[in-house]
PDB file of C-alpha atoms in Angstrom:
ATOM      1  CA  UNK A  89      18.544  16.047 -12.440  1.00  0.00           C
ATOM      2  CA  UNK A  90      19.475  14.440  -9.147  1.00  0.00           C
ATOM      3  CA  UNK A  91      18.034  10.985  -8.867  1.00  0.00           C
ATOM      4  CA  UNK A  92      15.744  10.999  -5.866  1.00  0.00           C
ATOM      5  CA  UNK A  93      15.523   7.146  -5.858  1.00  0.00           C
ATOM      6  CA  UNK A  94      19.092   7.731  -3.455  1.00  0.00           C
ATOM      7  CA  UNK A  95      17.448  11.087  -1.934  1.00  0.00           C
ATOM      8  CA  UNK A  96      13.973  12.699  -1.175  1.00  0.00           C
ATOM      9  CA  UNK A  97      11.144  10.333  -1.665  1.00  0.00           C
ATOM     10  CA  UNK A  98       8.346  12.630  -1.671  1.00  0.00           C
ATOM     11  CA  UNK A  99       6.335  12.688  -5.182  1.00  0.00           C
ATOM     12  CA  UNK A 100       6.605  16.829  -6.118  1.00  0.00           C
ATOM     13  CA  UNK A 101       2.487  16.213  -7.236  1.00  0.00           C
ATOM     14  CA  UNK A 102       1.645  15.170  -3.606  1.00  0.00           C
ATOM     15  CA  UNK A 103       3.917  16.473  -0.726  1.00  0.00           C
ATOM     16  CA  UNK A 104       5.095  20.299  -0.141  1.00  0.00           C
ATOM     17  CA  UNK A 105       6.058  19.857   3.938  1.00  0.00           C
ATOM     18  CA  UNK A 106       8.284  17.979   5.450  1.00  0.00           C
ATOM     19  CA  UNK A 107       5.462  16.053   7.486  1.00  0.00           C
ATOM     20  CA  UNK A 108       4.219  13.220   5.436  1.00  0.00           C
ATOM     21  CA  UNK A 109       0.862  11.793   6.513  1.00  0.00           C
ATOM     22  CA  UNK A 110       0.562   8.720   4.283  1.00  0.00           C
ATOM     23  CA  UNK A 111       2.711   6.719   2.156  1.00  0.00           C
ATOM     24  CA  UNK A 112       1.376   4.277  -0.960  1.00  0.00           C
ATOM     25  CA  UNK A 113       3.871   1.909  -1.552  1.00  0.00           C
ATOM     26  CA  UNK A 114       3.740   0.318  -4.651  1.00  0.00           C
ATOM     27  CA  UNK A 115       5.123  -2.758  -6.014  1.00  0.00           C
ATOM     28  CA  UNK A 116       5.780  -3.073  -9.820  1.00  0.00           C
ATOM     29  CA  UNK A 117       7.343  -6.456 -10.987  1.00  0.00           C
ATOM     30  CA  UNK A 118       6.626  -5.864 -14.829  1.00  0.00           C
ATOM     31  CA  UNK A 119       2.899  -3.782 -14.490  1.00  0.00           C
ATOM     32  CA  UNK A 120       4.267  -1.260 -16.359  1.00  0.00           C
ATOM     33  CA  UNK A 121       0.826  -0.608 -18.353  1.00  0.00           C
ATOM     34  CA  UNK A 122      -1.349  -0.883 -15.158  1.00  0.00           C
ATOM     35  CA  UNK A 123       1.494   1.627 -12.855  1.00  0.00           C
ATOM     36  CA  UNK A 124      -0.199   5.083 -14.316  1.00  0.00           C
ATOM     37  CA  UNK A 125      -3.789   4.110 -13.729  1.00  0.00           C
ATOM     38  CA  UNK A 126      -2.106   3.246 -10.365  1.00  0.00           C
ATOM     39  CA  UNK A 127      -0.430   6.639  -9.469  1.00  0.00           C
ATOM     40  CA  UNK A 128      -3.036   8.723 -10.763  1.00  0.00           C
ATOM     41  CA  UNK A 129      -6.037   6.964  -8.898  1.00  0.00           C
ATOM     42  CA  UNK A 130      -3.561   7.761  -5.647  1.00  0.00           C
ATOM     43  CA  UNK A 131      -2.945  11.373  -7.299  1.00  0.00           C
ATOM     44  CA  UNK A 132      -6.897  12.233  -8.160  1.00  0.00           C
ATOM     45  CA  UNK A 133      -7.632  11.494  -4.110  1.00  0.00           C
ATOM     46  CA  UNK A 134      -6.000  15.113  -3.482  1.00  0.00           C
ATOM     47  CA  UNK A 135      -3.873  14.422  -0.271  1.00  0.00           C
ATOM     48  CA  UNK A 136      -1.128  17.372   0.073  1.00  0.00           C
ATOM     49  CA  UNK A 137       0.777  15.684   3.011  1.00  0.00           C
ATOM     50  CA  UNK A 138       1.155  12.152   0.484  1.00  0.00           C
ATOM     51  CA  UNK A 139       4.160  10.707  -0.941  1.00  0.00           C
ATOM     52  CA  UNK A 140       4.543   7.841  -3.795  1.00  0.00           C
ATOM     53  CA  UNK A 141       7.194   5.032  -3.001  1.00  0.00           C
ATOM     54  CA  UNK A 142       7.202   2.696  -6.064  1.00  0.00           C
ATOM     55  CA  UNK A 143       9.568  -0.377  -5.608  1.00  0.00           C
ATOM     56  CA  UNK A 144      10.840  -1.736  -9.232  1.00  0.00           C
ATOM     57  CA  UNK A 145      10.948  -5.419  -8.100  1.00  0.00           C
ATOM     58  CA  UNK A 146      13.605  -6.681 -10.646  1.00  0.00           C
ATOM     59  CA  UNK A 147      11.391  -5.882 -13.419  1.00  0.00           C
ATOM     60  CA  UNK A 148      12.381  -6.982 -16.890  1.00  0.00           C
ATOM     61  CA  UNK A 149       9.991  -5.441 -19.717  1.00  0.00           C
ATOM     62  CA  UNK A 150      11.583  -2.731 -22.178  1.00  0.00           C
ATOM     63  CA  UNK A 151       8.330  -0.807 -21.356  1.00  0.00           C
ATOM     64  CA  UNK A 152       7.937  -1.090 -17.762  1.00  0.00           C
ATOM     65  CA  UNK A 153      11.741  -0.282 -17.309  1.00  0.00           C
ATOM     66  CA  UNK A 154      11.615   2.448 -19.717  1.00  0.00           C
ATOM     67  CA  UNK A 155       8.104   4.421 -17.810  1.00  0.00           C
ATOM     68  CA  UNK A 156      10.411   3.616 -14.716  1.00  0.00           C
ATOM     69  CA  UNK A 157      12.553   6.183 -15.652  1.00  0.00           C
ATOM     70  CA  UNK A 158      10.571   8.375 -16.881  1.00  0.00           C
ATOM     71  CA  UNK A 159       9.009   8.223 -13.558  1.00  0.00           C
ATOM     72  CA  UNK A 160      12.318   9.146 -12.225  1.00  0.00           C
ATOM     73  CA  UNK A 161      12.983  11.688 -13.929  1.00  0.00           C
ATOM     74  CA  UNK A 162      10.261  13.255 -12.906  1.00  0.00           C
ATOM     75  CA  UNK A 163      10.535  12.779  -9.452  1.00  0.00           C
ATOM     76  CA  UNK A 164       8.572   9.800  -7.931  1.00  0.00           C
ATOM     77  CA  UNK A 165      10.501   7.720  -5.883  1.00  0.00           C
ATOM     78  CA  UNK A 166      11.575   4.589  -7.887  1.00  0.00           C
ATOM     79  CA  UNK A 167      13.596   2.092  -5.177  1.00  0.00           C
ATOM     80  CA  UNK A 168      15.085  -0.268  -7.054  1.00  0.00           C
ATOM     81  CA  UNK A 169      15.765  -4.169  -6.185  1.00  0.00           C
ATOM     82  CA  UNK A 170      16.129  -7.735  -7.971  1.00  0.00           C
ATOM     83  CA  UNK A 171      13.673  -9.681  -7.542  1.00  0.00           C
ATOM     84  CA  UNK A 172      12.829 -10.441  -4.212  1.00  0.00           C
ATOM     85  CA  UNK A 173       8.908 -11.433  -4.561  1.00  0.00           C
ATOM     86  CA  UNK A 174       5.682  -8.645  -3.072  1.00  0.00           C
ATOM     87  CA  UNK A 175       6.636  -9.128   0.899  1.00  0.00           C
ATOM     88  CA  UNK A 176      10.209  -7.573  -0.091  1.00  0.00           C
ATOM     89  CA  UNK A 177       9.218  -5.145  -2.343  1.00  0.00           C
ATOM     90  CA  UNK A 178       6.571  -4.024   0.078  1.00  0.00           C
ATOM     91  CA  UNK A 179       9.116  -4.255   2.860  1.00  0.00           C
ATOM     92  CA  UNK A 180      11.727  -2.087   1.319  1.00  0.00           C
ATOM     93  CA  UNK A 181       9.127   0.628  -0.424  1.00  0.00           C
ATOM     94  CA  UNK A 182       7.833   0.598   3.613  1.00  0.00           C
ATOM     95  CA  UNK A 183      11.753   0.895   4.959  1.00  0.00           C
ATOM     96  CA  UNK A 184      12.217   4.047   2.352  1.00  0.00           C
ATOM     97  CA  UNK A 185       8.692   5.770   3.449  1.00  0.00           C
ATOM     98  CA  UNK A 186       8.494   8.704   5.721  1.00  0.00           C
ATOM     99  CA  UNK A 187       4.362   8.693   6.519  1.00  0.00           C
ATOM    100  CA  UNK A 188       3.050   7.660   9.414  1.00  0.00           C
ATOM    101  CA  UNK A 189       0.291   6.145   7.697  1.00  0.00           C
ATOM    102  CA  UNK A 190       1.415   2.921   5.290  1.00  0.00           C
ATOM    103  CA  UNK A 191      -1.187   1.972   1.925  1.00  0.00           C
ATOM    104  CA  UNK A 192       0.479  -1.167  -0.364  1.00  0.00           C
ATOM    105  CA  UNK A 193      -1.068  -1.271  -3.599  1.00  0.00           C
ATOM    106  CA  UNK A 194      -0.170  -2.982  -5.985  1.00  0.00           C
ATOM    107  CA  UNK A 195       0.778  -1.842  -9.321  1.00  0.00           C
ATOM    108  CA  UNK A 196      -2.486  -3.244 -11.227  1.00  0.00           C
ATOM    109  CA  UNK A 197      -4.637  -1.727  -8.572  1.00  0.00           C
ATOM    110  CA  UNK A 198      -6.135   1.651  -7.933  1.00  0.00           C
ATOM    111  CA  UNK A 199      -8.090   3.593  -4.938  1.00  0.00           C
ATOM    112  CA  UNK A 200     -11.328   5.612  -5.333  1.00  0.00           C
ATOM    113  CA  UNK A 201     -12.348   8.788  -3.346  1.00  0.00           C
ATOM    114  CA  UNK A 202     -12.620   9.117  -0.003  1.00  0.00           C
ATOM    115  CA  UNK A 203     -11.044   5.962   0.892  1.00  0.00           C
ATOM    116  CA  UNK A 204      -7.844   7.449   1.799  1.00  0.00           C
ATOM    117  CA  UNK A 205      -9.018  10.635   3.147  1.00  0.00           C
ATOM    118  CA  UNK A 206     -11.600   8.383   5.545  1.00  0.00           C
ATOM    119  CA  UNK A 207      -8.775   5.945   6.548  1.00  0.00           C
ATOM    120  CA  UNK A 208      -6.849   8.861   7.769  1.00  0.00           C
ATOM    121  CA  UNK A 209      -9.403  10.508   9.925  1.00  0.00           C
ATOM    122  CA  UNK A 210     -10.368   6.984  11.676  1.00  0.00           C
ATOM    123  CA  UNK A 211      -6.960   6.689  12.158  1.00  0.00           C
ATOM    124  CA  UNK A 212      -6.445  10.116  13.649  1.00  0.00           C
ATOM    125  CA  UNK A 213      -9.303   9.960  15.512  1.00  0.00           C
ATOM    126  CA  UNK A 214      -9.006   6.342  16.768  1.00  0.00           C
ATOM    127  CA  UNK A 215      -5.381   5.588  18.275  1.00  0.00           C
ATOM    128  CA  UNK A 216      -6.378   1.821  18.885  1.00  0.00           C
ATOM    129  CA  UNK A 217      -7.184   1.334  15.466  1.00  0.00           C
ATOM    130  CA  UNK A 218      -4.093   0.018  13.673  1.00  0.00           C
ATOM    131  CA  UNK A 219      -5.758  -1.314  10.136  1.00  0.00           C
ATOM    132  CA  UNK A 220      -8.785   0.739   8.203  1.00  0.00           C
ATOM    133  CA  UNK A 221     -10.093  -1.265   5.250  1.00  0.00           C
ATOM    134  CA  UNK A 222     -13.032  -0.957   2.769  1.00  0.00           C
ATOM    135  CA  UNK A 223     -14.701  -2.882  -0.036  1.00  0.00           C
ATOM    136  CA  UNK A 224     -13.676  -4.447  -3.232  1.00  0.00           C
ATOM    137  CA  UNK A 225     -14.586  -3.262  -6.762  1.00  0.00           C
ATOM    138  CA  UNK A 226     -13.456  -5.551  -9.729  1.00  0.00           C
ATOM    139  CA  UNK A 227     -12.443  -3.984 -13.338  1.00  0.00           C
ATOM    140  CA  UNK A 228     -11.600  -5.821 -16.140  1.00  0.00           C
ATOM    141  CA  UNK A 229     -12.415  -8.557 -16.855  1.00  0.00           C
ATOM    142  CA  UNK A 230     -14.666  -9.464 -14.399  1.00  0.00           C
ATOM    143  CA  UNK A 231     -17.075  -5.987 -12.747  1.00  0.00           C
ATOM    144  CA  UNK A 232     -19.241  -5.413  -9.479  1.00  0.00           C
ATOM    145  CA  UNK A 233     -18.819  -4.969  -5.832  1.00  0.00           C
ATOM    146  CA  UNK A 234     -17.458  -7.466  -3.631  1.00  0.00           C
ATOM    147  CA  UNK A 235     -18.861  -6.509   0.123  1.00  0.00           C
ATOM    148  CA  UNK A 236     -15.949  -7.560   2.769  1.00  0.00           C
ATOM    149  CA  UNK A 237     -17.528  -8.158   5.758  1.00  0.00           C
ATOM    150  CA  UNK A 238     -17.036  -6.436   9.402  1.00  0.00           C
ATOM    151  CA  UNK A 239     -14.151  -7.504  11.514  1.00  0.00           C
ATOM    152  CA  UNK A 240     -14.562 -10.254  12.970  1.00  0.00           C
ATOM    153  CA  UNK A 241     -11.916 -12.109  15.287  1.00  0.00           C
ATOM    154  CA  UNK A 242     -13.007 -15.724  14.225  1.00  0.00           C
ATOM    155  CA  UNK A 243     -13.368 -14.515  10.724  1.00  0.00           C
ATOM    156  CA  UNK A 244      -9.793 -13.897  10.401  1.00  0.00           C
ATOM    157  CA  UNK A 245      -8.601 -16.720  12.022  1.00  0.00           C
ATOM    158  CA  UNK A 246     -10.570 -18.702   9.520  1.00  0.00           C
ATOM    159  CA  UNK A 247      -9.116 -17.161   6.542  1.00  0.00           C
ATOM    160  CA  UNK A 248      -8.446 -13.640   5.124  1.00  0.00           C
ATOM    161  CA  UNK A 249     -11.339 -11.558   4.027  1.00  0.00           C
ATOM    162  CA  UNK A 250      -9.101  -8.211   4.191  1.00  0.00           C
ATOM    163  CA  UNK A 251      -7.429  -7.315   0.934  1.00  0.00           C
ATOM    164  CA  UNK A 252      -3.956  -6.024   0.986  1.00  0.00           C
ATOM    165  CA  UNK A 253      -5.112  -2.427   0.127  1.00  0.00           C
ATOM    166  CA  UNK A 254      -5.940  -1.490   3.788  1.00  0.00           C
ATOM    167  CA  UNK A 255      -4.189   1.596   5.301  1.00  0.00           C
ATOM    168  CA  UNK A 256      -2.583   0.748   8.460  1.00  0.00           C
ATOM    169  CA  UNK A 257      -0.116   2.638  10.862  1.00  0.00           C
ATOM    170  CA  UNK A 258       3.646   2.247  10.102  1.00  0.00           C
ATOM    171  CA  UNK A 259       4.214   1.301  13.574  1.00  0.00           C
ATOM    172  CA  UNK A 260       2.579  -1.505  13.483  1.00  0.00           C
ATOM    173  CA  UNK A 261       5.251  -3.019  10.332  1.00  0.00           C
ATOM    174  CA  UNK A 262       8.097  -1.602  12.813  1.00  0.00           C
ATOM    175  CA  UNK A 263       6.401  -4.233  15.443  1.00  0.00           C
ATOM    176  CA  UNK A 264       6.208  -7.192  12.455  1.00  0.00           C
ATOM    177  CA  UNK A 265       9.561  -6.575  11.869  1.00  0.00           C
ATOM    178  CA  UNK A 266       7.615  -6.335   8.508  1.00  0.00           C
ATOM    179  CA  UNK A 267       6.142  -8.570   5.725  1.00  0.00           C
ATOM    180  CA  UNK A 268       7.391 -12.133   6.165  1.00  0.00           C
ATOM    181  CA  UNK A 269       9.257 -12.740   3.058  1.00  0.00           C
ATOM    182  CA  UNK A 270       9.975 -16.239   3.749  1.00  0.00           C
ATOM    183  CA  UNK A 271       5.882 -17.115   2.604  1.00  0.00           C
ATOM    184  CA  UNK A 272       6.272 -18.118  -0.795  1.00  0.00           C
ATOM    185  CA  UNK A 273       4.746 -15.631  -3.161  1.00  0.00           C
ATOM    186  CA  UNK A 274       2.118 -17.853  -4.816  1.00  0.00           C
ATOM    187  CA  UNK A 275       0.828 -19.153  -1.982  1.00  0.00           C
ATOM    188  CA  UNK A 276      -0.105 -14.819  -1.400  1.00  0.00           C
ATOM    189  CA  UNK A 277      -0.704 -15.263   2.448  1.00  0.00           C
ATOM    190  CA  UNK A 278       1.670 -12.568   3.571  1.00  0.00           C
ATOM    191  CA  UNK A 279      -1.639 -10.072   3.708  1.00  0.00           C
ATOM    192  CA  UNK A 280      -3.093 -12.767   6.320  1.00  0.00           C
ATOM    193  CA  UNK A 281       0.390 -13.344   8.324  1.00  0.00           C
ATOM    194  CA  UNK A 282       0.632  -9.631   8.415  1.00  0.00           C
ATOM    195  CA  UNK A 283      -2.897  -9.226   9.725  1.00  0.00           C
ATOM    196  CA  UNK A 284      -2.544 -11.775  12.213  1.00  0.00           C
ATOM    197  CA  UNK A 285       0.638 -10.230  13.378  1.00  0.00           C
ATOM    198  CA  UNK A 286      -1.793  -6.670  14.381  1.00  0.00           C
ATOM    199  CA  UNK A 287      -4.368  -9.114  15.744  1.00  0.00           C
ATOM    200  CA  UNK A 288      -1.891 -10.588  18.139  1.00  0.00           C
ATOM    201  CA  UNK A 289      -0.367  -7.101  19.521  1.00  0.00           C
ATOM    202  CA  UNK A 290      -3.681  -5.699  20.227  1.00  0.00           C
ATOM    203  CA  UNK A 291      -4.955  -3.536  17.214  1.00  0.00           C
ATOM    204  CA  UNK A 292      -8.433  -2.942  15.840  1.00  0.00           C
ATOM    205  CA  UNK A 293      -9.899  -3.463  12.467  1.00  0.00           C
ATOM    206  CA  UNK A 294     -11.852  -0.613  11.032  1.00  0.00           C
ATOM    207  CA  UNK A 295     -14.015  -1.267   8.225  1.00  0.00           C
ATOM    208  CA  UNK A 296     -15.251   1.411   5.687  1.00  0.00           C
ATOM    209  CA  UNK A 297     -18.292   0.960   3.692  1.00  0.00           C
TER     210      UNK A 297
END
């Protein structure tokens, strides 16, 4: 079997045309038990015109490496790096996508119906609106609905109250020049940076309740 990491990037479960709508990019730096949950919360949301891109981000665990491949091998698009920190990863899963549409998630993360679906019809129906998000709901170990509140200019310039899950138009990461991956990774402000950035060029916020 060829190994589509160097080829087609288009997960065989999601895409049969050549147009690609949306792309979920998605990060894995050793989350290899979280990545399924992942990929089949993305997979139960029934978009034809989707594609996978997950980014192995240098990871070193015998199990995540190993599901990796499997992965592979059965045609998801595994881009592989060292490690380079989330802004990269994101940065090169983004360079390797075809959709017009971009959705980082990250690997110990997953999306509920009709999120996506939603996102994609603001977006086609809005062409000033650059960044669709919604709310929060926390698993594990802590549970319940965190409400993110409605765009807000000064809200955002106070601090970041939009998670990095937020579908948002690949044009708008050709503008950025992409994720700044010069924010160090613990400090986790590339979301706001990157948000900021679409402020600043003259994009709306769409939130979804």
């Amino acid at each position: 079997m060829n190994d589509l990491s160097d080829t087609d990037c288009s997960a065989p479960e999601l895409t049969d045309a050549p147009s690609v709508v949306l792309s979920v990019v998605i990060p894995c730096y050793n989350h290899g038990e979280f990545l399924l949950e992942a990929i089949a919360s993305v997979e139960s949301c029934g978009g034809r015109h989707w594609e996978i891109v997950i980014v192995n981000d240098g990871s070193t665990e015998r199990a995540t490496l190993e599901l990796l491949e499997t992965l592979r091998i059965r045609g998801y698009c595994i881009v592989d790096q060292v490690n380079q920190g989330l802004s990269a990863a994101r940065n090169a899963g983004i360079n390797r996508a075809c959709g017009r549409y971009i959705l980082p998630l990250d690997a110990d993360n997953c999306v509920q119906l009709p999120y996506l679906t939603r996102a994609i019809e603001v977006l086609d129906q809005y062409p000033d609106v650059g960044v669709v998000y919604g709310n929060l709901e926390l698993f594990g170990e802590q549970s319940g609905i965190v409400q993110v509140p409605r765009f807000s200019v000064d809200l955002l310039l106070v601090g970041n109250a939009i998670d990095a899950c937020a579908v948002f138009r690949r044009s708008i990461w050709n503008d950025l020049g992409g994720y700044d991956s010069q924010i160090p990774g613990k400090i986790g402000y590339e979301d706001w940076d990157f948000w900021l950035g679409a402020l600043e060029r003259g994009w709306k916020f769409w939130h979804l309740e």
